[in-house]
Coordinates of C-alpha atoms in Angstrom, one line a residue:
Q173 CA 0.0 0.1 0.1
V174 CA 1.1 3.3 -0.6
Q175 CA -0.6 6.8 0.5
L176 CA -0.5 9.9 -1.8
V177 CA -1.0 13.3 -0.9
E178 CA -1.4 16.2 -3.5
S179 CA -0.6 19.9 -2.8
G180 CA 0.1 23.3 -4.4
G181 CA -2.9 23.9 -6.4
G182 CA -4.3 27.4 -7.0
T183 CA -5.7 29.8 -8.9
V184 CA -3.1 31.4 -11.9
E185 CA -3.6 33.7 -14.7
A186 CA -3.5 32.0 -18.0
G187 CA 0.1 31.9 -19.1
G188 CA 1.5 31.9 -15.6
S189 CA 3.1 28.7 -13.9
L190 CA 2.4 26.6 -11.2
R191 CA 4.1 23.4 -9.3
V192 CA 2.0 20.9 -7.6
S193 CA 3.6 18.4 -5.5
C194 CA 2.7 14.6 -4.7
S195 CA 3.7 13.3 -1.2
V196 CA 4.4 9.3 -1.7
S197 CA 4.2 7.8 1.8
K198 CA 6.8 5.3 1.1
W199 CA 8.9 4.0 -2.1
T200 CA 7.6 0.6 -2.3
S201 CA 6.7 -1.5 -5.5
A202 CA 3.1 0.0 -5.2
A203 CA 4.9 3.2 -6.5
N204 CA 6.9 1.9 -9.4
C205 CA 4.8 4.2 -11.3
V206 CA 3.7 7.7 -10.2
G207 CA 1.6 9.8 -12.6
W208 CA -0.4 13.1 -12.6
F209 CA -4.1 12.7 -13.9
R210 CA -6.8 15.7 -14.3
Q211 CA -10.4 15.7 -14.4
A212 CA -12.5 18.7 -15.3
P213 CA -16.0 19.0 -14.4
G214 CA -18.2 16.8 -16.8
K215 CA -15.1 15.4 -18.3
E216 CA -13.3 12.1 -18.1
R217 CA -10.1 11.8 -15.9
E218 CA -7.1 12.1 -18.4
G219 CA -3.3 10.9 -18.0
V220 CA -1.2 14.2 -17.9
A221 CA 2.3 12.8 -17.3
V222 CA 3.8 9.7 -15.7
T223 CA 7.2 8.5 -14.6
K224 CA 9.1 5.9 -12.9
P225 CA 10.8 7.4 -9.7
A226 CA 13.8 4.8 -10.0
G227 CA 14.6 6.1 -13.3
G228 CA 13.0 6.1 -17.2
I229 CA 11.7 8.6 -19.6
P230 CA 8.5 10.3 -18.5
R231 CA 5.7 10.2 -20.7
Y232 CA 3.5 13.3 -21.5
A233 CA 0.0 13.9 -23.0
D234 CA 0.3 15.7 -26.2
S235 CA -1.8 18.5 -24.9
V236 CA 0.8 19.4 -22.3
K237 CA 4.1 18.4 -24.0
G238 CA 6.6 21.4 -23.8
R239 CA 4.7 23.1 -21.1
F240 CA 4.4 20.5 -18.6
T241 CA 7.7 18.7 -16.6
I242 CA 7.2 15.8 -14.1
S243 CA 10.0 15.1 -11.7
Q244 CA 10.9 13.3 -8.4
D245 CA 12.9 14.0 -5.5
V246 CA 13.6 10.6 -4.2
P247 CA 14.9 11.4 -0.7
K248 CA 11.8 13.8 0.0
R249 CA 9.3 11.1 -1.5
T250 CA 8.0 13.6 -3.7
V251 CA 6.7 13.7 -7.3
Y252 CA 6.3 17.3 -8.7
L253 CA 4.6 18.7 -11.7
D254 CA 5.8 21.9 -13.1
M255 CA 3.5 23.8 -15.2
S256 CA 4.1 26.7 -17.5
G257 CA 2.2 28.5 -20.3
L258 CA -0.8 27.6 -18.4
K259 CA -4.4 28.0 -20.5
P260 CA -7.7 28.1 -19.2
E261 CA -8.5 24.6 -20.4
D262 CA -5.9 23.1 -18.1
S263 CA -7.9 24.0 -15.1
A264 CA -8.9 20.8 -13.2
M265 CA -8.3 18.8 -10.2
Y266 CA -5.1 17.1 -10.5
Y267 CA -4.6 13.9 -9.1
C268 CA -1.6 11.9 -8.0
A269 CA -1.8 8.3 -8.9
A270 CA 0.6 5.1 -8.4
D271 CA 0.9 1.6 -9.5
P272 CA 3.4 -1.4 -9.6
N273 CA 3.0 -2.0 -13.2
A274 CA 1.1 0.8 -14.9
C275 CA 4.3 2.2 -16.7
Y276 CA 6.3 -0.8 -17.5
A277 CA 6.7 0.2 -20.9
L278 CA 6.2 4.1 -20.5
S279 CA 3.8 4.0 -23.4
D280 CA 0.7 5.9 -24.2
E281 CA -1.1 3.3 -21.9
A282 CA 1.0 4.4 -19.1
L283 CA -1.5 7.4 -19.1
T284 CA -4.6 5.4 -18.9
A285 CA -6.0 6.3 -15.5
G286 CA -7.8 2.8 -15.1
H287 CA -4.4 1.1 -14.7
Y288 CA -3.5 3.1 -11.6
A289 CA -4.4 1.3 -8.1
H290 CA -3.7 4.3 -5.7
W291 CA -4.9 7.7 -5.8
G292 CA -4.7 11.0 -4.0
Q293 CA -7.4 13.2 -3.1
G294 CA -6.2 15.8 -5.6
T295 CA -5.5 19.4 -5.6
Q296 CA -7.8 22.0 -7.8
V297 CA -5.8 24.3 -10.3
T298 CA -7.6 27.1 -12.0
V299 CA -6.2 29.0 -14.7
S300 CA -7.9 32.5 -15.2
S301 CA -8.2 34.1 -18.6

């Protein structure tokens, strides 16, 4: 089991930047894969970025490539999502998720929310126009 706690959400103007953080209770096999997902009202949860904290090339959704960066601080047990060039359509609840196997291949399949077993409560990001 692993517990995930997101923080750092807020309101930012379009074009601005924001960092959200995911605190991971412990590095176990349950957190082999850690990803960021988002869900806007009335829409399905979508993958934003995923990574293997132990090492690997992150995977990003096309909509955020070049604007968002996922990274990790292993000693601090934290995974970050740095967001820049924010757009109103980036507004959503952002969730951190972990799974033992979801990002085995770090393909687009790794961005599928249904593959992740452990979820945080989410942090709201609102981008004003």
